Amino acid sequence: MARVRYGARTEAEIAAAREKSSKLPDIWSTGVVAVWESDPDVVAAVLPPPLKPADRPLVRANISKVDLPGYPLGAGSVAVAAQHDGVEGWYPLVMPMTLERALTGGREVFGEPKKLGEVTVERDGLVVRAALARHGIAFVEVRGAVDRALPLLEPTRKTDFYFKFLPAVDGSGFDVDPVLVHCTRNEKVRKLEHITGDVVLRESMYDPVADLPVRRIVEITIGEKTTDQQGRVVERVSAQALLPYIHQRYDDPLQILDAPPEGSSGGRG
């Protein structure tokens, strides 16, 4: 009988796949990072408990092109500064990716708020433009010009906070209590330049980052970097406390809050 591709994989095949993924070479990306100060009350309002605001109401847009062999990838995020149990980090609100392949692992393993979108990083001499777009709206755009090189930093460790959960089958909340994930990234930089420019936030009902206004630009840079990441579950969190925030993850909140009619084959697609 010919190989049935939906059939079970052998233990040897599973082990070989794990070994291959554990030996990936450094994958370098070219990206623009913009950090700005916003309104403290707004930043606090988007943080589900037990996350708390950081000392400064910072927002970060990260817009990158990743050199994956055979799979060139655009990847981005918009995150707010946060802290949990003495750990400083970032809480991403949206993470546009240009390939479905980049969505599955991050969403299903780490709980990352990834969505399919458009990612643009363009450079013409010293002039740089980077943008994140979905549904035809470039909801974040960074524009400017490189004005100087920056010293390379030592490898640094950064933390992102994610909530991993499964919406309940009957639409009543979650199947099990959600978990809070600390995802640590070890970042190495081989080129870094400073940009003088601005950040434009456009209104989008699907990605309302315009609610996080730019009060003062802290820094805009363009650089080449590589990162690895590891995640760990740090605690289970209150389903009741997280439920008011899960619309952050979906374009249509009713997709998970409405139970499918009895006898139907499923909910909204």
PDB file of C-alpha atoms in Angstrom:
ATOM      1  CA  MET A   1       0.000   0.000   0.000  1.00  0.00           C
ATOM      2  CA  ALA A   2       1.275   3.459  -0.851  1.00  0.00           C
ATOM      3  CA  ARG A   3       2.211   5.757   2.012  1.00  0.00           C
ATOM      4  CA  VAL A   4      -0.879   7.402   3.508  1.00  0.00           C
ATOM      5  CA  ARG A   5       0.353  10.907   4.240  1.00  0.00           C
ATOM      6  CA  TYR A   6      -2.301  11.622   6.872  1.00  0.00           C
ATOM      7  CA  GLY A   7      -1.297   8.433   8.659  1.00  0.00           C
ATOM      8  CA  ALA A   8       0.757   8.221  11.827  1.00  0.00           C
ATOM      9  CA  ARG A   9       4.443   9.127  11.660  1.00  0.00           C
ATOM     10  CA  THR A  10       6.952   6.670  13.046  1.00  0.00           C
ATOM     11  CA  GLU A  11       8.964   7.424  16.182  1.00  0.00           C
ATOM     12  CA  ALA A  12      12.081   7.647  14.011  1.00  0.00           C
ATOM     13  CA  GLU A  13      10.457  10.267  11.746  1.00  0.00           C
ATOM     14  CA  ILE A  14       9.331  12.322  14.737  1.00  0.00           C
ATOM     15  CA  ALA A  15      12.797  12.138  16.316  1.00  0.00           C
ATOM     16  CA  ALA A  16      14.459  13.142  13.033  1.00  0.00           C
ATOM     17  CA  ALA A  17      12.174  16.183  12.700  1.00  0.00           C
ATOM     18  CA  ARG A  18      12.961  17.281  16.265  1.00  0.00           C
ATOM     19  CA  GLU A  19      16.703  16.921  15.675  1.00  0.00           C
ATOM     20  CA  LYS A  20      16.517  18.925  12.469  1.00  0.00           C
ATOM     21  CA  SER A  21      14.605  21.767  14.120  1.00  0.00           C
ATOM     22  CA  SER A  22      17.053  21.874  17.043  1.00  0.00           C
ATOM     23  CA  LYS A  23      20.028  22.460  14.724  1.00  0.00           C
ATOM     24  CA  LEU A  24      18.778  25.414  12.725  1.00  0.00           C
ATOM     25  CA  PRO A  25      21.508  27.905  11.752  1.00  0.00           C
ATOM     26  CA  ASP A  26      21.290  31.557  12.754  1.00  0.00           C
ATOM     27  CA  ILE A  27      18.573  33.216  10.689  1.00  0.00           C
ATOM     28  CA  TRP A  28      19.194  36.922  10.180  1.00  0.00           C
ATOM     29  CA  SER A  29      16.517  39.540   9.672  1.00  0.00           C
ATOM     30  CA  THR A  30      16.605  43.166   8.609  1.00  0.00           C
ATOM     31  CA  GLY A  31      14.196  45.214  10.599  1.00  0.00           C
ATOM     32  CA  VAL A  32      13.015  48.601  11.762  1.00  0.00           C
ATOM     33  CA  VAL A  33      12.190  49.108  15.433  1.00  0.00           C
ATOM     34  CA  ALA A  34      10.315  52.194  16.609  1.00  0.00           C
ATOM     35  CA  VAL A  35       9.720  52.909  20.296  1.00  0.00           C
ATOM     36  CA  TRP A  36       7.524  55.716  21.530  1.00  0.00           C
ATOM     37  CA  GLU A  37       5.943  57.008  24.707  1.00  0.00           C
ATOM     38  CA  SER A  38       2.158  56.876  24.811  1.00  0.00           C
ATOM     39  CA  ASP A  39      -0.516  57.650  27.381  1.00  0.00           C
ATOM     40  CA  PRO A  40      -0.093  55.696  30.657  1.00  0.00           C
ATOM     41  CA  ASP A  41      -3.819  55.081  31.057  1.00  0.00           C
ATOM     42  CA  VAL A  42      -4.106  53.656  27.548  1.00  0.00           C
ATOM     43  CA  VAL A  43      -1.163  51.291  27.975  1.00  0.00           C
ATOM     44  CA  ALA A  44      -2.548  50.091  31.304  1.00  0.00           C
ATOM     45  CA  ALA A  45      -5.976  49.513  29.752  1.00  0.00           C
ATOM     46  CA  VAL A  46      -4.730  46.918  27.238  1.00  0.00           C
ATOM     47  CA  LEU A  47      -2.893  44.745  29.773  1.00  0.00           C
ATOM     48  CA  PRO A  48      -4.782  41.677  31.024  1.00  0.00           C
ATOM     49  CA  PRO A  49      -4.086  40.719  34.640  1.00  0.00           C
ATOM     50  CA  PRO A  50      -1.743  39.684  36.124  1.00  0.00           C
ATOM     51  CA  LEU A  51       0.373  41.872  33.783  1.00  0.00           C
ATOM     52  CA  LYS A  52       1.077  45.365  35.054  1.00  0.00           C
ATOM     53  CA  PRO A  53       2.348  48.512  33.328  1.00  0.00           C
ATOM     54  CA  ALA A  54       6.082  49.097  33.189  1.00  0.00           C
ATOM     55  CA  ASP A  55       7.618  52.225  34.685  1.00  0.00           C
ATOM     56  CA  ARG A  56       7.304  54.048  31.333  1.00  0.00           C
ATOM     57  CA  PRO A  57       4.272  53.837  28.994  1.00  0.00           C
ATOM     58  CA  LEU A  58       6.245  52.595  26.000  1.00  0.00           C
ATOM     59  CA  VAL A  59       4.985  51.106  22.751  1.00  0.00           C
ATOM     60  CA  ARG A  60       7.233  49.247  20.310  1.00  0.00           C
ATOM     61  CA  ALA A  61       6.683  48.496  16.626  1.00  0.00           C
ATOM     62  CA  ASN A  62       8.985  45.867  15.150  1.00  0.00           C
ATOM     63  CA  ILE A  63       8.890  45.447  11.345  1.00  0.00           C
ATOM     64  CA  SER A  64      11.243  42.903   9.761  1.00  0.00           C
ATOM     65  CA  LYS A  65      12.101  40.910   6.669  1.00  0.00           C
ATOM     66  CA  VAL A  66      13.520  37.483   7.511  1.00  0.00           C
ATOM     67  CA  ASP A  67      15.871  35.580   5.200  1.00  0.00           C
ATOM     68  CA  LEU A  68      14.397  32.098   5.463  1.00  0.00           C
ATOM     69  CA  PRO A  69      15.789  29.842   2.724  1.00  0.00           C
ATOM     70  CA  GLY A  70      12.994  29.310   0.233  1.00  0.00           C
ATOM     71  CA  TYR A  71      10.512  31.092   2.502  1.00  0.00           C
ATOM     72  CA  PRO A  72      11.200  34.844   2.622  1.00  0.00           C
ATOM     73  CA  LEU A  73       9.121  36.086   5.531  1.00  0.00           C
ATOM     74  CA  GLY A  74       7.761  39.409   6.647  1.00  0.00           C
ATOM     75  CA  ALA A  75       7.224  39.572  10.399  1.00  0.00           C
ATOM     76  CA  GLY A  76       6.087  42.332  12.694  1.00  0.00           C
ATOM     77  CA  SER A  77       4.597  43.200  16.043  1.00  0.00           C
ATOM     78  CA  VAL A  78       3.164  46.053  18.049  1.00  0.00           C
ATOM     79  CA  ALA A  79       3.711  45.627  21.781  1.00  0.00           C
ATOM     80  CA  VAL A  80       3.429  47.612  24.991  1.00  0.00           C
ATOM     81  CA  ALA A  81       5.896  47.600  27.862  1.00  0.00           C
ATOM     82  CA  ALA A  82       4.750  45.471  30.795  1.00  0.00           C
ATOM     83  CA  GLN A  83       5.971  43.619  33.839  1.00  0.00           C
ATOM     84  CA  HIS A  84       5.078  40.455  35.679  1.00  0.00           C
ATOM     85  CA  ASP A  85       6.418  39.155  38.958  1.00  0.00           C
ATOM     86  CA  GLY A  86       9.497  41.386  38.765  1.00  0.00           C
ATOM     87  CA  VAL A  87      10.225  40.567  35.101  1.00  0.00           C
ATOM     88  CA  GLU A  88      10.273  43.460  32.619  1.00  0.00           C
ATOM     89  CA  GLY A  89       9.108  42.713  29.102  1.00  0.00           C
ATOM     90  CA  TRP A  90       6.666  43.400  26.298  1.00  0.00           C
ATOM     91  CA  TYR A  91       3.068  42.371  25.685  1.00  0.00           C
ATOM     92  CA  PRO A  92       2.381  42.115  21.926  1.00  0.00           C
ATOM     93  CA  LEU A  93      -1.096  43.128  20.814  1.00  0.00           C
ATOM     94  CA  VAL A  94      -0.750  42.046  17.188  1.00  0.00           C
ATOM     95  CA  MET A  95       1.931  40.182  15.240  1.00  0.00           C
ATOM     96  CA  PRO A  96       1.369  40.285  11.457  1.00  0.00           C
ATOM     97  CA  MET A  97       3.107  37.536   9.453  1.00  0.00           C
ATOM     98  CA  THR A  98       3.177  37.107   5.687  1.00  0.00           C
ATOM     99  CA  LEU A  99       3.165  33.286   5.704  1.00  0.00           C
ATOM    100  CA  GLU A 100       0.796  30.822   7.349  1.00  0.00           C
ATOM    101  CA  ARG A 101       3.808  28.678   8.225  1.00  0.00           C
ATOM    102  CA  ALA A 102       4.935  31.406  10.630  1.00  0.00           C
ATOM    103  CA  LEU A 103       1.533  31.526  12.318  1.00  0.00           C
ATOM    104  CA  THR A 104       0.984  27.980  13.480  1.00  0.00           C
ATOM    105  CA  GLY A 105       3.936  27.386  15.769  1.00  0.00           C
ATOM    106  CA  GLY A 106       3.737  30.775  17.421  1.00  0.00           C
ATOM    107  CA  ARG A 107      -0.014  30.712  18.004  1.00  0.00           C
ATOM    108  CA  GLU A 108      -0.403  27.079  19.000  1.00  0.00           C
ATOM    109  CA  VAL A 109       2.799  26.603  20.997  1.00  0.00           C
ATOM    110  CA  PHE A 110       3.453  29.989  22.595  1.00  0.00           C
ATOM    111  CA  GLY A 111       0.074  31.721  22.342  1.00  0.00           C
ATOM    112  CA  GLU A 112       1.422  34.546  20.178  1.00  0.00           C
ATOM    113  CA  PRO A 113      -1.244  36.870  18.702  1.00  0.00           C
ATOM    114  CA  LYS A 114      -0.133  36.252  15.113  1.00  0.00           C
ATOM    115  CA  LYS A 115      -2.306  37.106  12.103  1.00  0.00           C
ATOM    116  CA  LEU A 116      -1.737  37.012   8.365  1.00  0.00           C
ATOM    117  CA  GLY A 117      -0.804  40.457   7.081  1.00  0.00           C
ATOM    118  CA  GLU A 118       1.471  42.506   4.880  1.00  0.00           C
ATOM    119  CA  VAL A 119       4.919  43.581   6.032  1.00  0.00           C
ATOM    120  CA  THR A 120       7.024  46.140   4.177  1.00  0.00           C
ATOM    121  CA  VAL A 121      10.655  47.080   4.777  1.00  0.00           C
ATOM    122  CA  GLU A 122      12.128  49.334   2.078  1.00  0.00           C
ATOM    123  CA  ARG A 123      15.422  51.165   1.924  1.00  0.00           C
ATOM    124  CA  ASP A 124      16.668  53.475  -0.812  1.00  0.00           C
ATOM    125  CA  GLY A 125      20.058  54.805   0.189  1.00  0.00           C
ATOM    126  CA  LEU A 126      19.457  56.495   3.510  1.00  0.00           C
ATOM    127  CA  VAL A 127      15.674  56.699   3.162  1.00  0.00           C
ATOM    128  CA  VAL A 128      13.700  54.002   4.991  1.00  0.00           C
ATOM    129  CA  ARG A 129      10.022  53.072   4.993  1.00  0.00           C
ATOM    130  CA  ALA A 130       8.507  50.201   6.967  1.00  0.00           C
ATOM    131  CA  ALA A 131       4.854  49.321   7.464  1.00  0.00           C
ATOM    132  CA  LEU A 132       2.435  46.745   8.842  1.00  0.00           C
ATOM    133  CA  ALA A 133      -0.847  46.330   6.988  1.00  0.00           C
ATOM    134  CA  ARG A 134      -3.972  44.190   7.151  1.00  0.00           C
ATOM    135  CA  HIS A 135      -7.293  44.451   5.307  1.00  0.00           C
ATOM    136  CA  GLY A 136      -5.770  47.074   3.015  1.00  0.00           C
ATOM    137  CA  ILE A 137      -4.833  49.441   5.855  1.00  0.00           C
ATOM    138  CA  ALA A 138      -1.218  50.245   6.742  1.00  0.00           C
ATOM    139  CA  PHE A 139      -2.045  50.706  10.416  1.00  0.00           C
ATOM    140  CA  VAL A 140       1.589  51.372  11.368  1.00  0.00           C
ATOM    141  CA  GLU A 141       4.065  53.147   9.127  1.00  0.00           C
ATOM    142  CA  VAL A 142       7.596  54.245  10.049  1.00  0.00           C
ATOM    143  CA  ARG A 143       9.333  56.751   7.770  1.00  0.00           C
ATOM    144  CA  GLY A 144      12.667  58.431   8.006  1.00  0.00           C
ATOM    145  CA  ALA A 145      16.323  58.598   7.053  1.00  0.00           C
ATOM    146  CA  VAL A 146      19.422  56.949   8.487  1.00  0.00           C
ATOM    147  CA  ASP A 147      21.640  59.577  10.077  1.00  0.00           C
ATOM    148  CA  ARG A 148      24.335  57.587  11.877  1.00  0.00           C
ATOM    149  CA  ALA A 149      25.663  54.191  12.775  1.00  0.00           C
ATOM    150  CA  LEU A 150      25.133  52.929  16.310  1.00  0.00           C
ATOM    151  CA  PRO A 151      27.539  50.815  18.377  1.00  0.00           C
ATOM    152  CA  LEU A 152      26.710  47.120  18.416  1.00  0.00           C
ATOM    153  CA  LEU A 153      25.296  45.838  21.667  1.00  0.00           C
ATOM    154  CA  GLU A 154      26.334  42.701  23.447  1.00  0.00           C
ATOM    155  CA  PRO A 155      23.899  39.803  23.035  1.00  0.00           C
ATOM    156  CA  THR A 156      20.815  40.641  25.059  1.00  0.00           C
ATOM    157  CA  ARG A 157      17.884  38.709  26.502  1.00  0.00           C
ATOM    158  CA  LYS A 158      14.374  40.051  26.046  1.00  0.00           C
ATOM    159  CA  THR A 159      11.040  38.775  27.344  1.00  0.00           C
ATOM    160  CA  ASP A 160       7.616  38.765  25.751  1.00  0.00           C
ATOM    161  CA  PHE A 161       4.416  37.872  27.590  1.00  0.00           C
ATOM    162  CA  TYR A 162       1.704  35.746  25.953  1.00  0.00           C
ATOM    163  CA  PHE A 163      -1.565  34.186  27.041  1.00  0.00           C
ATOM    164  CA  LYS A 164      -2.204  30.703  25.690  1.00  0.00           C
ATOM    165  CA  PHE A 165      -5.804  29.520  25.722  1.00  0.00           C
ATOM    166  CA  LEU A 166      -8.417  27.377  23.978  1.00  0.00           C
ATOM    167  CA  PRO A 167     -11.872  28.870  23.413  1.00  0.00           C
ATOM    168  CA  ALA A 168     -14.567  26.612  24.801  1.00  0.00           C
ATOM    169  CA  VAL A 169     -16.446  24.300  22.462  1.00  0.00           C
ATOM    170  CA  ASP A 170     -19.800  25.616  23.686  1.00  0.00           C
ATOM    171  CA  GLY A 171     -18.759  29.271  23.392  1.00  0.00           C
ATOM    172  CA  SER A 172     -18.890  29.873  27.147  1.00  0.00           C
ATOM    173  CA  GLY A 173     -15.266  30.917  27.682  1.00  0.00           C
ATOM    174  CA  PHE A 174     -12.317  28.519  27.768  1.00  0.00           C
ATOM    175  CA  ASP A 175     -12.023  24.740  27.795  1.00  0.00           C
ATOM    176  CA  VAL A 176      -9.326  24.968  30.492  1.00  0.00           C
ATOM    177  CA  ASP A 177      -7.844  27.840  32.452  1.00  0.00           C
ATOM    178  CA  PRO A 178      -5.489  29.960  30.302  1.00  0.00           C
ATOM    179  CA  VAL A 179      -1.763  30.082  31.019  1.00  0.00           C
ATOM    180  CA  LEU A 180       0.677  32.973  31.062  1.00  0.00           C
ATOM    181  CA  VAL A 181       3.818  32.331  29.024  1.00  0.00           C
ATOM    182  CA  HIS A 182       7.179  34.037  29.410  1.00  0.00           C
ATOM    183  CA  CYS A 183       8.996  33.829  26.079  1.00  0.00           C
ATOM    184  CA  THR A 184      12.672  34.752  26.320  1.00  0.00           C
ATOM    185  CA  ARG A 185      14.687  35.692  23.260  1.00  0.00           C
ATOM    186  CA  ASN A 186      18.440  35.851  22.993  1.00  0.00           C
ATOM    187  CA  GLU A 187      19.219  38.532  20.441  1.00  0.00           C
ATOM    188  CA  LYS A 188      22.464  39.167  18.551  1.00  0.00           C
ATOM    189  CA  VAL A 189      22.958  42.243  16.367  1.00  0.00           C
ATOM    190  CA  ARG A 190      25.546  42.584  13.592  1.00  0.00           C
ATOM    191  CA  LYS A 191      24.510  45.989  12.219  1.00  0.00           C
ATOM    192  CA  LEU A 192      22.571  48.873  13.773  1.00  0.00           C
ATOM    193  CA  GLU A 193      21.784  52.386  12.545  1.00  0.00           C
ATOM    194  CA  HIS A 194      19.772  55.295  13.904  1.00  0.00           C
ATOM    195  CA  ILE A 195      16.848  56.762  11.981  1.00  0.00           C
ATOM    196  CA  THR A 196      15.444  60.262  12.280  1.00  0.00           C
ATOM    197  CA  GLY A 197      11.818  60.033  11.293  1.00  0.00           C
ATOM    198  CA  ASP A 198       8.258  59.628  12.432  1.00  0.00           C
ATOM    199  CA  VAL A 199       5.623  57.007  13.201  1.00  0.00           C
ATOM    200  CA  VAL A 200       2.204  57.170  11.566  1.00  0.00           C
ATOM    201  CA  LEU A 201      -0.719  55.275  13.109  1.00  0.00           C
ATOM    202  CA  ARG A 202      -3.810  54.837  10.937  1.00  0.00           C
ATOM    203  CA  GLU A 203      -7.304  53.965  12.074  1.00  0.00           C
ATOM    204  CA  SER A 204      -8.272  50.311  11.688  1.00  0.00           C
ATOM    205  CA  MET A 205     -11.210  48.554  13.322  1.00  0.00           C
ATOM    206  CA  TYR A 206      -9.242  45.289  13.116  1.00  0.00           C
ATOM    207  CA  ASP A 207      -5.900  46.550  14.467  1.00  0.00           C
ATOM    208  CA  PRO A 208      -6.698  49.629  16.581  1.00  0.00           C
ATOM    209  CA  VAL A 209      -3.128  50.581  17.496  1.00  0.00           C
ATOM    210  CA  ALA A 210      -4.117  54.182  16.746  1.00  0.00           C
ATOM    211  CA  ASP A 211      -5.475  54.128  20.312  1.00  0.00           C
ATOM    212  CA  LEU A 212      -1.820  54.142  21.477  1.00  0.00           C
ATOM    213  CA  PRO A 213      -0.866  57.669  20.376  1.00  0.00           C
ATOM    214  CA  VAL A 214       2.705  58.770  19.755  1.00  0.00           C
ATOM    215  CA  ARG A 215       3.430  61.345  22.445  1.00  0.00           C
ATOM    216  CA  ARG A 216       7.222  61.242  22.090  1.00  0.00           C
ATOM    217  CA  ILE A 217       9.465  59.124  19.899  1.00  0.00           C
ATOM    218  CA  VAL A 218      12.145  57.461  22.004  1.00  0.00           C
ATOM    219  CA  GLU A 219      14.139  55.841  19.211  1.00  0.00           C
ATOM    220  CA  ILE A 220      13.903  54.492  15.666  1.00  0.00           C
ATOM    221  CA  THR A 221      16.550  52.085  14.407  1.00  0.00           C
ATOM    222  CA  ILE A 222      17.214  49.743  11.513  1.00  0.00           C
ATOM    223  CA  GLY A 223      19.446  46.730  11.992  1.00  0.00           C
ATOM    224  CA  GLU A 224      20.345  43.159  11.219  1.00  0.00           C
ATOM    225  CA  LYS A 225      19.791  40.659  14.013  1.00  0.00           C
ATOM    226  CA  THR A 226      19.208  37.016  14.826  1.00  0.00           C
ATOM    227  CA  THR A 227      17.316  35.566  17.762  1.00  0.00           C
ATOM    228  CA  ASP A 228      16.395  32.284  19.358  1.00  0.00           C
ATOM    229  CA  GLN A 229      13.510  31.815  21.734  1.00  0.00           C
ATOM    230  CA  GLN A 230      12.322  29.619  24.546  1.00  0.00           C
ATOM    231  CA  GLY A 231       8.985  29.719  26.298  1.00  0.00           C
ATOM    232  CA  ARG A 232       7.787  28.517  29.664  1.00  0.00           C
ATOM    233  CA  VAL A 233       4.452  28.536  31.418  1.00  0.00           C
ATOM    234  CA  VAL A 234       4.763  30.587  34.597  1.00  0.00           C
ATOM    235  CA  GLU A 235       1.231  30.335  35.975  1.00  0.00           C
ATOM    236  CA  ARG A 236      -2.401  29.603  35.250  1.00  0.00           C
ATOM    237  CA  VAL A 237      -4.513  32.721  35.133  1.00  0.00           C
ATOM    238  CA  SER A 238      -8.112  33.543  35.900  1.00  0.00           C
ATOM    239  CA  ALA A 239     -10.375  32.751  32.969  1.00  0.00           C
ATOM    240  CA  GLN A 240     -12.843  35.340  34.226  1.00  0.00           C
ATOM    241  CA  ALA A 241     -10.146  38.016  34.311  1.00  0.00           C
ATOM    242  CA  LEU A 242      -8.803  37.229  30.825  1.00  0.00           C
ATOM    243  CA  LEU A 243     -12.130  36.817  29.024  1.00  0.00           C
ATOM    244  CA  PRO A 244     -12.744  40.596  28.539  1.00  0.00           C
ATOM    245  CA  TYR A 245      -9.444  40.865  26.637  1.00  0.00           C
ATOM    246  CA  ILE A 246      -9.576  37.955  24.198  1.00  0.00           C
ATOM    247  CA  HIS A 247     -11.087  40.118  21.452  1.00  0.00           C
ATOM    248  CA  GLN A 248      -7.510  41.379  21.055  1.00  0.00           C
ATOM    249  CA  ARG A 249      -6.709  38.075  19.335  1.00  0.00           C
ATOM    250  CA  TYR A 250      -9.500  38.004  16.739  1.00  0.00           C
ATOM    251  CA  ASP A 251     -10.891  40.227  13.991  1.00  0.00           C
ATOM    252  CA  ASP A 252     -14.407  39.014  14.858  1.00  0.00           C
ATOM    253  CA  PRO A 253     -14.865  38.497  18.618  1.00  0.00           C
ATOM    254  CA  LEU A 254     -18.181  36.725  17.980  1.00  0.00           C
ATOM    255  CA  GLN A 255     -16.169  33.937  16.392  1.00  0.00           C
ATOM    256  CA  ILE A 256     -15.315  32.651  19.863  1.00  0.00           C
ATOM    257  CA  LEU A 257     -17.993  34.164  22.070  1.00  0.00           C
ATOM    258  CA  ASP A 258     -20.932  32.698  20.172  1.00  0.00           C
ATOM    259  CA  ALA A 259     -21.633  29.001  20.565  1.00  0.00           C
ATOM    260  CA  PRO A 260     -22.607  27.253  17.308  1.00  0.00           C
ATOM    261  CA  PRO A 261     -26.299  26.380  17.028  1.00  0.00           C
ATOM    262  CA  GLU A 262     -27.188  22.968  18.307  1.00  0.00           C
ATOM    263  CA  GLY A 263     -26.765  20.375  15.584  1.00  0.00           C
ATOM    264  CA  SER A 264     -24.609  22.597  13.364  1.00  0.00           C
ATOM    265  CA  SER A 265     -21.238  21.510  12.046  1.00  0.00           C
ATOM    266  CA  GLY A 266     -19.281  24.383  13.554  1.00  0.00           C
ATOM    267  CA  GLY A 267     -19.048  28.045  14.364  1.00  0.00           C
ATOM    268  CA  ARG A 268     -17.968  31.026  12.299  1.00  0.00           C
ATOM    269  CA  GLY A 269     -14.993  30.463  10.030  1.00  0.00           C
TER     270      GLY A 269
END
